[in-house]
Tab-separated table of C-alpha atoms in Angstrom:
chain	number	residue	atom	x	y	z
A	1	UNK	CA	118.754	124.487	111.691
A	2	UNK	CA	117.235	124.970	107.964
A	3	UNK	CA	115.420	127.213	106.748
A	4	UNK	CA	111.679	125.026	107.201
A	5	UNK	CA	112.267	124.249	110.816
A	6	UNK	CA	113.453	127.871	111.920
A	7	UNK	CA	109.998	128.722	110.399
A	8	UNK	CA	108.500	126.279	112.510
A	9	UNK	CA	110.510	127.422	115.215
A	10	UNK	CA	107.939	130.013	116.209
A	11	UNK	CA	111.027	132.133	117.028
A	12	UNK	CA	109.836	134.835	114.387
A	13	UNK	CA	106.449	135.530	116.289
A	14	UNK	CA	108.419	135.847	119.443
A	15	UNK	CA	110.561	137.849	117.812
A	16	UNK	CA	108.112	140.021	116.793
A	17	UNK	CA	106.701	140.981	120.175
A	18	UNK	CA	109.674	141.678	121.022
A	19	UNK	CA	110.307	138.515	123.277
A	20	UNK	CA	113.483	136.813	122.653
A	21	UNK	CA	116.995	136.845	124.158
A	22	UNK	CA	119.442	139.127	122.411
A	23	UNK	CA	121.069	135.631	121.280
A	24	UNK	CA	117.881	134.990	119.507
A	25	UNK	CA	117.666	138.448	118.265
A	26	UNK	CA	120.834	137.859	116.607
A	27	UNK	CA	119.694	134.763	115.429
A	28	UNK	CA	116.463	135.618	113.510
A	29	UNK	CA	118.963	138.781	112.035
A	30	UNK	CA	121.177	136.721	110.591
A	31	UNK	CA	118.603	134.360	108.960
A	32	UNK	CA	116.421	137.198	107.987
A	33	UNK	CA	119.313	138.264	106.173
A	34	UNK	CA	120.287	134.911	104.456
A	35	UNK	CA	116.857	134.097	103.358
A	36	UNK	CA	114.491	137.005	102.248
A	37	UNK	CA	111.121	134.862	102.972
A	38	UNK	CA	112.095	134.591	106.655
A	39	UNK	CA	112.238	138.477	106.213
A	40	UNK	CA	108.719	138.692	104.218
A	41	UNK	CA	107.747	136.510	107.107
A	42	UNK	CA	109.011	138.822	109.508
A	43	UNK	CA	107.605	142.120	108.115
A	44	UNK	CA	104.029	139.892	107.717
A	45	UNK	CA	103.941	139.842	111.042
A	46	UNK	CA	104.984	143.371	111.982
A	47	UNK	CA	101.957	144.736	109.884
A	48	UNK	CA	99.281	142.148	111.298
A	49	UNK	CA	100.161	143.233	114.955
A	50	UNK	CA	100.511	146.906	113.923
A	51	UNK	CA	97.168	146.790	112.127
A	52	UNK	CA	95.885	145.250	115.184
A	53	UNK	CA	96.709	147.897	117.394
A	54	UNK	CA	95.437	150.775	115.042
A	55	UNK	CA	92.183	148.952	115.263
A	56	UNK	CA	91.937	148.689	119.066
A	57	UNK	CA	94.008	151.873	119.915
A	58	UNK	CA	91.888	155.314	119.021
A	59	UNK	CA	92.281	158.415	120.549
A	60	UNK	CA	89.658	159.268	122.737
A	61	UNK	CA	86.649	161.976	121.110
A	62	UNK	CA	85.574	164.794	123.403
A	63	UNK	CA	82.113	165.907	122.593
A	64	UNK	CA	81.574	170.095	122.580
A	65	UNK	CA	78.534	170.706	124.843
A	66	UNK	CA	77.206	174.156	122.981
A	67	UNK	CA	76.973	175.551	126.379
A	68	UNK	CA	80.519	175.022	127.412
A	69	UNK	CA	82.135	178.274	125.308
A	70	UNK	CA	79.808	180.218	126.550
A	71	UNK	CA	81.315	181.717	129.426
A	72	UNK	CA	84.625	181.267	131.372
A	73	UNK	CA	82.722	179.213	134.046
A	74	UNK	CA	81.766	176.958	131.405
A	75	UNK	CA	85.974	176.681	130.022
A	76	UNK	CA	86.440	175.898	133.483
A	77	UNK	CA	83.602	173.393	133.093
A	78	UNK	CA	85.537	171.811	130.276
A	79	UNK	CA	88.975	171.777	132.321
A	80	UNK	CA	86.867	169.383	134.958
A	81	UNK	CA	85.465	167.674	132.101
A	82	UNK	CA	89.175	166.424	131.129
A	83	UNK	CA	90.114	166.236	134.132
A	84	UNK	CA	87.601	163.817	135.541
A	85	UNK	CA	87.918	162.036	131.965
A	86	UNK	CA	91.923	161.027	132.337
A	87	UNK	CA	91.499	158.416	134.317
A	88	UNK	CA	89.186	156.467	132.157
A	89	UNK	CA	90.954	157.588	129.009
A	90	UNK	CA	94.317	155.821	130.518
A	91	UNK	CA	92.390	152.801	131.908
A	92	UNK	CA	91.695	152.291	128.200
A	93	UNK	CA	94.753	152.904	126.870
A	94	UNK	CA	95.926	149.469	129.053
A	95	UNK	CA	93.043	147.665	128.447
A	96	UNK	CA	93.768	148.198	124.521
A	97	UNK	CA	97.278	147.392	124.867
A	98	UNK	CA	96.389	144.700	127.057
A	99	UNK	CA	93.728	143.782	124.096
A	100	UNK	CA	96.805	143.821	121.594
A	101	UNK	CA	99.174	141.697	123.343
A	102	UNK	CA	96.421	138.982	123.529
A	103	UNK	CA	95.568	139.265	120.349
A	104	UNK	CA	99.455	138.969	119.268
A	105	UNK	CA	99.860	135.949	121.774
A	106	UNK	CA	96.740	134.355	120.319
A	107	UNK	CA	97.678	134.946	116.710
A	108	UNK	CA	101.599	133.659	118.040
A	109	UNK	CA	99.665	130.069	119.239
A	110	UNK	CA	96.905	129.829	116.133
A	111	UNK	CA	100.128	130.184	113.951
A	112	UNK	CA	101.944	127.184	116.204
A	113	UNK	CA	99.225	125.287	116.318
A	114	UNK	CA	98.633	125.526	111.996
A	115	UNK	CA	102.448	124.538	111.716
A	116	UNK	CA	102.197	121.858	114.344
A	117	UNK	CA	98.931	120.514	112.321
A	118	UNK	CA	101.156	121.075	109.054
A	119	UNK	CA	104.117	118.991	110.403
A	120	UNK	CA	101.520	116.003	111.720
A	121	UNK	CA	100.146	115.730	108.440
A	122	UNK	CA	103.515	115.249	106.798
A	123	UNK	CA	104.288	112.977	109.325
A	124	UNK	CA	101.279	110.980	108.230
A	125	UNK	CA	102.127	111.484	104.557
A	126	UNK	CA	105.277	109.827	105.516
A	127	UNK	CA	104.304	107.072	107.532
A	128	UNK	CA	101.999	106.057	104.803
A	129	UNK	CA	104.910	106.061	102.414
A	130	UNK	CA	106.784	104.293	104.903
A	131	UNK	CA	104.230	101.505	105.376
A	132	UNK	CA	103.440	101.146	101.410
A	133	UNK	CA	107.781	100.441	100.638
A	134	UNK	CA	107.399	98.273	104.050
A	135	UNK	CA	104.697	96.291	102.294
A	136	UNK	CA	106.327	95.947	98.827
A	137	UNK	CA	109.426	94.707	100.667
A	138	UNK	CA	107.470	92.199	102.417
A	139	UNK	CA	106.254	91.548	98.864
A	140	UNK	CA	109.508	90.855	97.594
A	141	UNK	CA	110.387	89.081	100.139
A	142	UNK	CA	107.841	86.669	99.862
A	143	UNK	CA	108.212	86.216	96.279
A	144	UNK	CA	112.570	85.062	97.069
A	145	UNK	CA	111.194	82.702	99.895
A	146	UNK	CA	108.924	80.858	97.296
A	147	UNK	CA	112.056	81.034	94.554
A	148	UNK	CA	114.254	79.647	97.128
A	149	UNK	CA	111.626	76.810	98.140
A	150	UNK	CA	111.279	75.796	94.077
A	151	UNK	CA	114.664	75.891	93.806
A	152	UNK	CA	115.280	73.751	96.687
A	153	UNK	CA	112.811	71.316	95.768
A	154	UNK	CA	113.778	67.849	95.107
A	155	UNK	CA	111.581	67.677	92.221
A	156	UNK	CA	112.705	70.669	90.675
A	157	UNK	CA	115.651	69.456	87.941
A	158	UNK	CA	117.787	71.921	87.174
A	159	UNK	CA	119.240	71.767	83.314
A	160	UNK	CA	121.765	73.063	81.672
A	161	UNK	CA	121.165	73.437	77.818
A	162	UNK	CA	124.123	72.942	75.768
A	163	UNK	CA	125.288	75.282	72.499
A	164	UNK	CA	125.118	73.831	69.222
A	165	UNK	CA	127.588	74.615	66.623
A	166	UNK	CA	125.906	77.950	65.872
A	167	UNK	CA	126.400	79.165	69.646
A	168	UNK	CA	128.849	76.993	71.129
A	169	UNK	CA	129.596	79.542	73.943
A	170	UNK	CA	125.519	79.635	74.846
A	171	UNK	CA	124.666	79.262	78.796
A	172	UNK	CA	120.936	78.521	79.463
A	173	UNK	CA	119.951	77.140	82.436
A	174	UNK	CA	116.084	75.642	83.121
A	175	UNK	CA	114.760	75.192	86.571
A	176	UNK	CA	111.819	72.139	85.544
A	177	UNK	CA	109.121	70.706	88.017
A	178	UNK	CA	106.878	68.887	86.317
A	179	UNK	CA	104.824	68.302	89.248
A	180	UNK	CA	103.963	71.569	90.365
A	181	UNK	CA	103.751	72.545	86.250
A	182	UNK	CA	106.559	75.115	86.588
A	183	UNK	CA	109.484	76.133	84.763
A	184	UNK	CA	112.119	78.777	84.503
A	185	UNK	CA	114.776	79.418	82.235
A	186	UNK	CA	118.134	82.192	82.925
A	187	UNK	CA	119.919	83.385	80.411
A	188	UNK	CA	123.383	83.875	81.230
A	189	UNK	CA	125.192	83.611	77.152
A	190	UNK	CA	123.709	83.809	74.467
A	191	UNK	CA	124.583	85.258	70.748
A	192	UNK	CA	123.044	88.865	69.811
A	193	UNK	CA	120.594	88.715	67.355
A	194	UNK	CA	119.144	90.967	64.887
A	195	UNK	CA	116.186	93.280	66.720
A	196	UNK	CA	113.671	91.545	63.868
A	197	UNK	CA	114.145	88.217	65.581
A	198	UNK	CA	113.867	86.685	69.333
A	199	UNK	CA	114.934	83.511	71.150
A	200	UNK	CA	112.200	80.717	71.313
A	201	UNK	CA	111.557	77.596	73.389
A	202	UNK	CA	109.804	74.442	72.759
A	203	UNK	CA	109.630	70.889	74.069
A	204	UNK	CA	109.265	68.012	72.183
A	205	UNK	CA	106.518	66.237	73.426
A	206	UNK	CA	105.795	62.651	71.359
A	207	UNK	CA	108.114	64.267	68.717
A	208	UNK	CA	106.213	67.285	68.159
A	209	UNK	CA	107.672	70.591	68.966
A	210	UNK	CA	105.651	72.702	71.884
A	211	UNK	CA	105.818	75.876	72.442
A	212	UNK	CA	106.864	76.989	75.701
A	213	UNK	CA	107.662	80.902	75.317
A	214	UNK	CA	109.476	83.974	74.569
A	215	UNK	CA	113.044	84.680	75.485
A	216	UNK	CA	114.720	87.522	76.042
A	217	UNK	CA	118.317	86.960	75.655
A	218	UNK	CA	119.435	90.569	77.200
A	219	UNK	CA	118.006	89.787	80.550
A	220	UNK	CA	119.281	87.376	83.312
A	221	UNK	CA	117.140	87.475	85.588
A	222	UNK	CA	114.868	84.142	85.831
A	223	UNK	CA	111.887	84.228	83.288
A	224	UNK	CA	108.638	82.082	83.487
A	225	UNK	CA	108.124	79.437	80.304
A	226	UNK	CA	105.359	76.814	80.070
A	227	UNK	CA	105.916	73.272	82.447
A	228	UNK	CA	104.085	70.711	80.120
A	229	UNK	CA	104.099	67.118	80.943
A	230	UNK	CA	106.059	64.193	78.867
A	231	UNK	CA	108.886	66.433	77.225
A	232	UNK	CA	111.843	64.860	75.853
A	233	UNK	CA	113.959	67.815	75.230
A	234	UNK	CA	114.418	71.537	75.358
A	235	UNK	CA	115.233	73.510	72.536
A	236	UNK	CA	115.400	77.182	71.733
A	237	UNK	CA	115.665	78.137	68.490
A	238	UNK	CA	115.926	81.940	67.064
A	239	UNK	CA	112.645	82.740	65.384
A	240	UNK	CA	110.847	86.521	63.933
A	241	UNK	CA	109.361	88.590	66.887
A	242	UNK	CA	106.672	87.456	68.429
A	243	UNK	CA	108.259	83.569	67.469
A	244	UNK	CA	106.097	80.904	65.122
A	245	UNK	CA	104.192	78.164	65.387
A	246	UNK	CA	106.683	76.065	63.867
A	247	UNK	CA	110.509	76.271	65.238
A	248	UNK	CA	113.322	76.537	62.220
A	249	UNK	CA	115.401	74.006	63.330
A	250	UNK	CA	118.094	74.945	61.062
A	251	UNK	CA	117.996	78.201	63.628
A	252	UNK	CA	118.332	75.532	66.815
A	253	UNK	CA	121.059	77.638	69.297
A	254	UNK	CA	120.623	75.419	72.410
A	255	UNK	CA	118.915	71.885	73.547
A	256	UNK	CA	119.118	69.212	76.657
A	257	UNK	CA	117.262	65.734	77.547
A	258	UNK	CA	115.613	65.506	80.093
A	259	UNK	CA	115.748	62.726	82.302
């Protein structure tokens, strides 16, 4: 058991009014030992049930009636006088021990129920946490269904772009459906550039060159570009950050037809 659940245990208050099995005695010992806030814990309770009991516990007063000195009949008086008082004197004595105990056993269950309160809350702290991952999974797991049913679509054409003679060793692939007006490209090879510059795709549409997006060469993982309608060819090209409105074709790393 660790440390947090023998706290929880609400073998400490038991232990404190003296309660538990010489096993358990044992027990809280050796953990009082290992872990001094057990023993804080421990000596916490000692003083709030000893405090108690100095509260309810006082010794009885007895109240000198001038009279009663004056004479041996009246010392006699006074032997009566504590005589006949001993009997209520010890029937409060119990009914402040009696008062203690209670109080010790009610303090032993407010201090159960606070922990059992503390240990549903994190319980609902953790079911929340558990719902929210539950929910981005079922996120994620709708966003592979809908890859796998655009991949899988007949009118998705997948392309591979070939390397030019700057990048012969290139591999870019582009997932195109012109229908639904999407595209993406993965990156699997292509050269490093300098971190001034950054892949670029276009499409030439009519023979003009469209934009169609940023690349990022370093990461393989499928990346939305532009799906426009009546392109001849893919081509990325390596352009400044941020890319330009006109492609370098002198910088042209990659093209394909398309059918």
């Amino acid at each position: 058991m660790d440390k947090e659940r023998f706290l929880q245990s609400g073998l400490l208050e038991q232990y404190v009014l003296g309660l538990t099995t010489e096993e358990e005695n044992e027990e809280v010992e050796r953990y009082a030992h290992a872990f001094p806030e057990i023993q804080s814990e421990i000596d916490l309770l000692r003083n709030a049930v000893r405090q108690y009991a100095e509260e309810q516990i006082a010794t009885p007063k007895i109240n000198h009636h001038p009279y009663l000195s004056a004479s041996p009949t009246a010392q006699e008086d006074e032997e009566d006088f504590f005589t006949e008082k001993s009997a209520p004197a010890m029937s409060q004595w119990i009914m402040a021990i009696f008062l203690v105990l209670f109080a010790a056993f009610g303090f032993y269950y407010f201090s159960q129920a606070q922990r059992s309160q503390e240990r549903l809350s994190q319980l609902n702290k953790n079911f929340i946490a558990f719902k929210n991952d539950c929910q981005k999974e079922q996120e994620s797991l709708q966003e592979l269904q809908q890859q796998v049913a655009f991949y899988e679509n007949n009118l998705t054409s997948p392309l591979q772009l070939e390397g030019t003679s700057l990048a012969p060793d290139s591999e870019v692939r582009v997932f195109w459906n012109e229908q639904e007006q999407l595209a993406v490209v993965q990156v699997f090879s292509l050269p490093d550039h300098p971190v001034s510059k950054q892949y670029q795709i276009w499409a030439d549409i009519a023979g003009t060159m469209v934009n169609l997006g940023m690349i990022d060469a370093h990461n393989t993982e499928p990346q939305i570009i532009r799906c426009l309608p009546k392109a001849s060819s893919l081509n990325i090209t390596l352009e400044p950050v941020g890319g330009s409105k006109v492609p370098h074709v002198d910088q042209l790393y990659a093209n394909v037809s398309l059918p």
